[in-house]
Amino acid sequence: MFARKTLILFLVPFVLCADEAPPTYWSIHPVHIGGNAIRLGSAEVSDVPEKGNLIFGKYNAFVDVLVPVTPKSYFFPRVEWTTFTLDWDKNPKFKETQFNFAQFSLTFFTTDLEKWRWIMRAEYNLDTKHFNNPSQYGLFSALLWGENEINEQWHYHIGALGYTGMEGGQLWPVIGFDYSPNKKWTLLAVFPIEYYIQYNINHRWHLALKVRPLKERFRTDEHQPQPKSVFSYTTIGTEFDIHYEIFRRLDIEVYGGWNFGGDFYIKNEAGHNALYTHIGGAPYGGASLNWGL
C-alpha cells in the first residue's frame, strides 16, 4: 500500500509546468503505461514455534490517462494489475503463495490554490479470482495529501491515508516536510509515505538514499487449512536509488538495499484468532518504468 506512489511522483512535472500551455493535448503524452517490480530475499521468521523463512515479491503493470479540468487541475483514472508472492515455508494456516488483484483508482491533482499542491486519490483493489465476492475480497483505500510552500527552500505536508476491507481498517495522518537548499539537493520526510535524500546530477539523472515502507493486506482462498485467512505483511527498508527521466515522457528507476523486516500476522475468516510473528532482515531490489505515449 505505502509503496504504491509511482503515479503520484510522476504527476509532479505536469502540475509544476501547468502554466506552460502546451500547444496540444497530445504534446504532454497524456496516456502512460508502465510497471513496477520488487523482490526481497529470504527472511527469517521468529516469535512462533514453526519459525522458517519468508520470501516476498511484487510485480504490476498499469495504464493511466491525464484528463485536464483546468490549466492547473487534472484527473488521472488508472487501471492496474498486480501479482505478488508471499511464501512462508512453515506456514501452518495456508499453502497458497501467489496472489493477484486488479486495482481501479482515480486521482485528482491541483495547484489552483496559491502555494498549495493537493493530491486526492481513491482506489479499490479486488482479487482477480473472486470478482463475484467483493465484500470479502475487496479493499478500499484513499489518500489526501497537501503540500504548502513556505518559501523556495521549505515545504510542509499534511493529509491522511487509510484503508478499509478484509476484516480491518486503519487511518494514518500524513505529515512531513521537504527542504531543498539548492537545485542539487532535496531532503524529504513524509510519514507514512516516503523518505529520501536526493542529489540531482542534472535535470535527467538523480541519485537518492531512500526509506521504503511496504505493506500488503490480502485474503486467501477457501481451499486452505484455515480457509479464507486474512494476512497482513508490513516491513521497511533502506536503499540506494538511481533515477532517470525525460521530462513528461519517460521515468525509469532502479534500486537495491536492505529490508530491516517487520511484522506479519494471519487471522481467520472473521478477522480473529491472530497468529503474530516477526520477519527478519533481507536484501532487496527493484525497478519501475513509466512511459508516456
XYZ file of C-alpha atoms in Angstrom:
293
model
C 0.000 0.000 0.000
C 2.595 2.579 1.063
C 4.795 1.705 -1.847
C 2.140 2.496 -4.460
C 3.315 6.044 -5.149
C 4.816 5.831 -8.643
C 1.868 7.622 -10.223
C 1.903 10.414 -7.662
C 5.603 11.089 -8.146
C 5.296 11.167 -11.916
C 2.415 13.659 -11.812
C 4.513 16.416 -10.272
C 6.092 17.673 -13.547
C 2.661 18.132 -15.140
C 1.413 20.359 -12.353
C 4.590 22.352 -11.901
C 4.512 23.283 -15.585
C 0.784 23.824 -15.898
C 1.357 27.445 -16.904
C 3.416 26.470 -19.967
C 0.241 25.909 -22.020
C 1.479 23.098 -24.304
C 0.317 23.514 -27.907
C -1.753 20.328 -27.996
C -3.183 17.809 -25.572
C -1.026 15.043 -27.049
C 2.202 17.008 -26.637
C 2.107 16.258 -22.890
C 1.827 12.492 -23.553
C -1.461 12.029 -21.664
C -1.536 8.223 -21.822
C 1.005 6.426 -19.653
C 1.881 2.769 -19.324
C 4.405 1.142 -17.068
C 5.150 -1.292 -14.339
C 6.923 -1.929 -11.043
C 8.854 -4.852 -9.633
C 10.352 -5.528 -6.217
C 11.875 -8.694 -4.775
C 13.011 -9.430 -1.224
C 15.363 -12.224 -0.289
C 14.624 -14.943 2.217
C 13.895 -13.504 5.680
C 13.842 -15.426 8.949
C 10.501 -15.823 10.716
C 10.613 -15.690 14.517
C 8.312 -15.470 17.564
C 6.406 -18.640 16.598
C 7.305 -22.331 17.111
C 7.220 -23.006 13.364
C 9.895 -20.393 12.500
C 11.147 -20.951 8.920
C 11.778 -18.350 6.229
C 9.610 -15.998 4.155
C 10.160 -14.502 0.697
C 8.198 -11.639 -0.855
C 7.975 -10.279 -4.388
C 5.570 -7.939 -6.130
C 5.067 -7.078 -9.820
C 2.482 -4.924 -11.563
C 1.545 -3.227 -14.814
C -0.677 -0.166 -15.268
C -2.183 2.327 -17.678
C -3.424 5.800 -16.776
C -4.751 8.834 -18.629
C -4.413 12.569 -17.974
C -7.788 14.364 -18.116
C -7.448 18.175 -17.767
C -10.111 20.053 -15.799
C -8.445 23.473 -15.631
C -4.916 24.606 -16.592
C -3.826 23.640 -13.057
C -6.128 20.709 -12.217
C -6.239 17.166 -13.593
C -7.932 13.809 -13.150
C -5.922 10.621 -13.627
C -8.034 7.463 -13.972
C -5.856 4.378 -13.703
C -6.180 0.597 -14.083
C -3.541 -1.718 -12.660
C -2.927 -5.455 -12.447
C -0.705 -6.786 -9.654
C 0.671 -10.149 -8.698
C 2.680 -10.854 -5.573
C 4.361 -13.819 -3.941
C 4.337 -14.341 -0.197
C 5.798 -17.726 0.712
C 6.448 -18.764 4.316
C 7.813 -22.290 4.099
C 6.471 -23.253 7.563
C 3.071 -21.564 7.229
C 0.533 -23.552 9.326
C -2.521 -21.592 8.128
C -2.349 -21.571 4.314
C -0.291 -23.035 1.457
C -1.290 -20.510 -1.214
C 1.724 -18.418 -2.260
C 0.669 -16.467 -5.389
C -1.929 -13.682 -5.195
C -3.397 -11.441 -7.898
C -5.580 -8.355 -7.782
C -6.882 -5.619 -10.062
C -6.809 -2.010 -8.955
C -9.076 0.794 -10.128
C -8.167 4.290 -8.990
C -8.925 7.933 -9.620
C -6.514 10.712 -8.659
C -7.265 14.438 -8.624
C -4.228 16.720 -8.724
C -4.371 20.520 -8.432
C -2.321 23.647 -7.783
C -5.263 26.035 -8.143
C -4.802 27.201 -4.544
C -1.897 29.619 -4.201
C 1.241 27.970 -2.753
C -0.581 24.630 -2.378
C -0.416 21.342 -4.245
C -3.150 18.818 -3.430
C -3.470 15.141 -4.301
C -6.769 13.327 -3.685
C -6.828 9.654 -4.581
C -9.349 6.827 -4.174
C -8.596 3.237 -5.154
C -10.296 -0.118 -4.994
C -8.462 -3.450 -5.101
C -10.204 -6.737 -5.864
C -8.843 -10.281 -6.012
C -8.988 -11.372 -9.667
C -10.158 -14.872 -8.658
C -13.070 -13.532 -6.614
C -14.682 -10.721 -8.589
C -18.072 -12.125 -7.551
C -17.290 -11.681 -3.841
C -16.177 -8.049 -3.315
C -17.436 -7.949 0.275
C -14.718 -10.421 1.335
C -12.043 -9.878 -1.314
C -12.199 -6.108 -1.885
C -10.058 -3.420 -0.269
C -10.743 0.322 -0.494
C -8.082 2.935 0.266
C -7.871 6.715 -0.003
C -5.249 9.440 0.185
C -5.459 13.178 0.854
C -2.054 14.894 0.560
C -1.404 18.627 0.626
C 1.931 20.401 0.167
C 2.371 24.052 1.105
C 5.245 26.272 0.009
C 6.641 28.195 2.979
C 9.410 29.586 0.774
C 11.557 28.378 -2.129
C 13.504 26.035 0.131
C 10.898 24.711 2.590
C 7.531 22.963 2.138
C 5.365 21.210 4.680
C 2.990 18.300 4.005
C -0.319 17.393 5.637
C -3.168 14.976 4.940
C -4.457 11.494 5.694
C -4.097 7.954 4.361
C -6.289 4.970 5.175
C -7.907 1.731 4.099
C -10.889 -0.458 4.916
C -11.755 -4.013 3.942
C -10.805 -7.667 4.561
C -11.903 -7.516 8.210
C -9.852 -4.454 9.051
C -9.241 -0.768 8.605
C -6.741 1.879 9.609
C -6.192 5.625 9.262
C -2.847 7.445 9.426
C -2.066 11.161 9.361
C 0.148 12.362 6.521
C 2.663 14.793 7.939
C 6.156 15.899 6.978
C 8.385 18.371 5.173
C 10.849 18.771 2.347
C 13.892 21.017 2.165
C 15.935 21.991 -0.919
C 18.905 24.227 -0.008
C 19.762 24.442 -3.720
C 18.875 22.813 -7.040
C 21.183 19.860 -6.398
C 19.885 18.553 -3.062
C 16.481 17.679 -1.603
C 15.595 16.172 1.769
C 12.047 14.837 2.103
C 10.334 13.071 5.011
C 6.581 12.485 4.777
C 5.042 9.951 7.177
C 3.984 7.263 6.320
C 4.639 7.502 2.563
C 8.167 8.481 1.637
C 11.592 9.438 2.980
C 14.707 10.298 0.958
C 17.811 12.410 0.410
C 18.215 13.117 -3.313
C 21.076 14.524 -5.356
C 20.300 15.876 -8.827
C 23.213 15.283 -11.192
C 21.309 17.192 -13.875
C 17.689 17.586 -14.991
C 17.536 13.904 -16.064
C 19.712 11.926 -13.658
C 19.098 11.692 -9.907
C 20.670 9.663 -7.103
C 18.987 9.061 -3.762
C 19.091 7.277 -0.440
C 15.521 6.232 0.341
C 13.458 4.549 3.012
C 10.811 2.243 1.515
C 7.789 1.144 3.598
C 5.978 -1.965 2.331
C 2.518 -3.143 3.328
C 0.168 -5.781 1.902
C -3.190 -6.996 3.154
C -4.950 -9.890 1.456
C -7.224 -12.904 1.889
C -6.509 -16.495 0.858
C -8.974 -18.727 -0.968
C -11.280 -21.282 0.648
C -9.092 -24.311 -0.168
C -6.608 -23.841 2.669
C -6.002 -25.449 6.091
C -7.585 -22.282 7.507
C -9.997 -21.177 4.737
C -10.166 -17.509 3.711
C -7.397 -16.421 6.068
C -6.678 -12.683 6.220
C -2.999 -11.779 6.393
C -1.015 -8.556 6.735
C 2.650 -8.057 5.831
C 4.459 -4.864 6.944
C 8.181 -4.130 6.591
C 10.558 -1.242 5.949
C 13.885 -0.992 4.137
C 16.533 1.458 3.019
C 18.069 1.611 -0.456
C 20.288 3.335 -2.974
C 18.239 4.610 -5.898
C 19.152 5.651 -9.472
C 16.507 7.609 -11.336
C 16.420 8.746 -14.984
C 13.711 10.893 -16.587
C 12.921 12.566 -19.864
C 10.535 15.337 -18.953
C 6.863 14.292 -19.465
C 7.995 11.287 -21.476
C 9.953 8.644 -19.592
C 10.668 7.748 -15.973
C 12.967 4.842 -15.029
C 14.075 3.897 -11.527
C 16.297 1.055 -10.271
C 17.215 0.437 -6.651
C 18.662 -2.008 -4.192
C 19.139 -2.155 -0.455
C 18.379 -3.896 2.820
C 14.957 -4.574 4.308
C 15.019 -4.463 8.099
C 11.993 -6.704 8.489
C 8.752 -6.067 10.277
C 5.513 -7.776 11.258
C 3.356 -10.491 9.754
C 0.055 -11.788 11.058
C -2.638 -14.228 9.941
C -6.262 -14.112 11.119
C -9.216 -16.359 10.443
C -12.060 -15.582 8.026
C -13.769 -13.306 10.560
C -10.572 -11.444 11.455
C -9.983 -13.167 14.810
C -7.608 -15.687 16.447
C -4.492 -13.992 15.086
C -1.090 -15.615 14.698
C 1.527 -12.865 15.054
C 5.182 -13.143 14.109
C 8.216 -11.030 13.274
C 10.072 -11.022 9.948
C 13.855 -10.587 9.931
C 16.059 -8.633 7.559
C 16.880 -9.448 3.932
C 18.379 -7.807 0.825
C 16.019 -6.487 -1.837
C 15.963 -4.823 -5.231
C 13.523 -3.471 -7.749
C 12.764 -1.248 -10.713
C 9.945 0.883 -12.109
C 9.040 2.229 -15.546
C 6.568 4.952 -16.539
C 6.335 5.762 -20.259
C 4.217 8.491 -21.809
C 2.782 7.601 -25.210
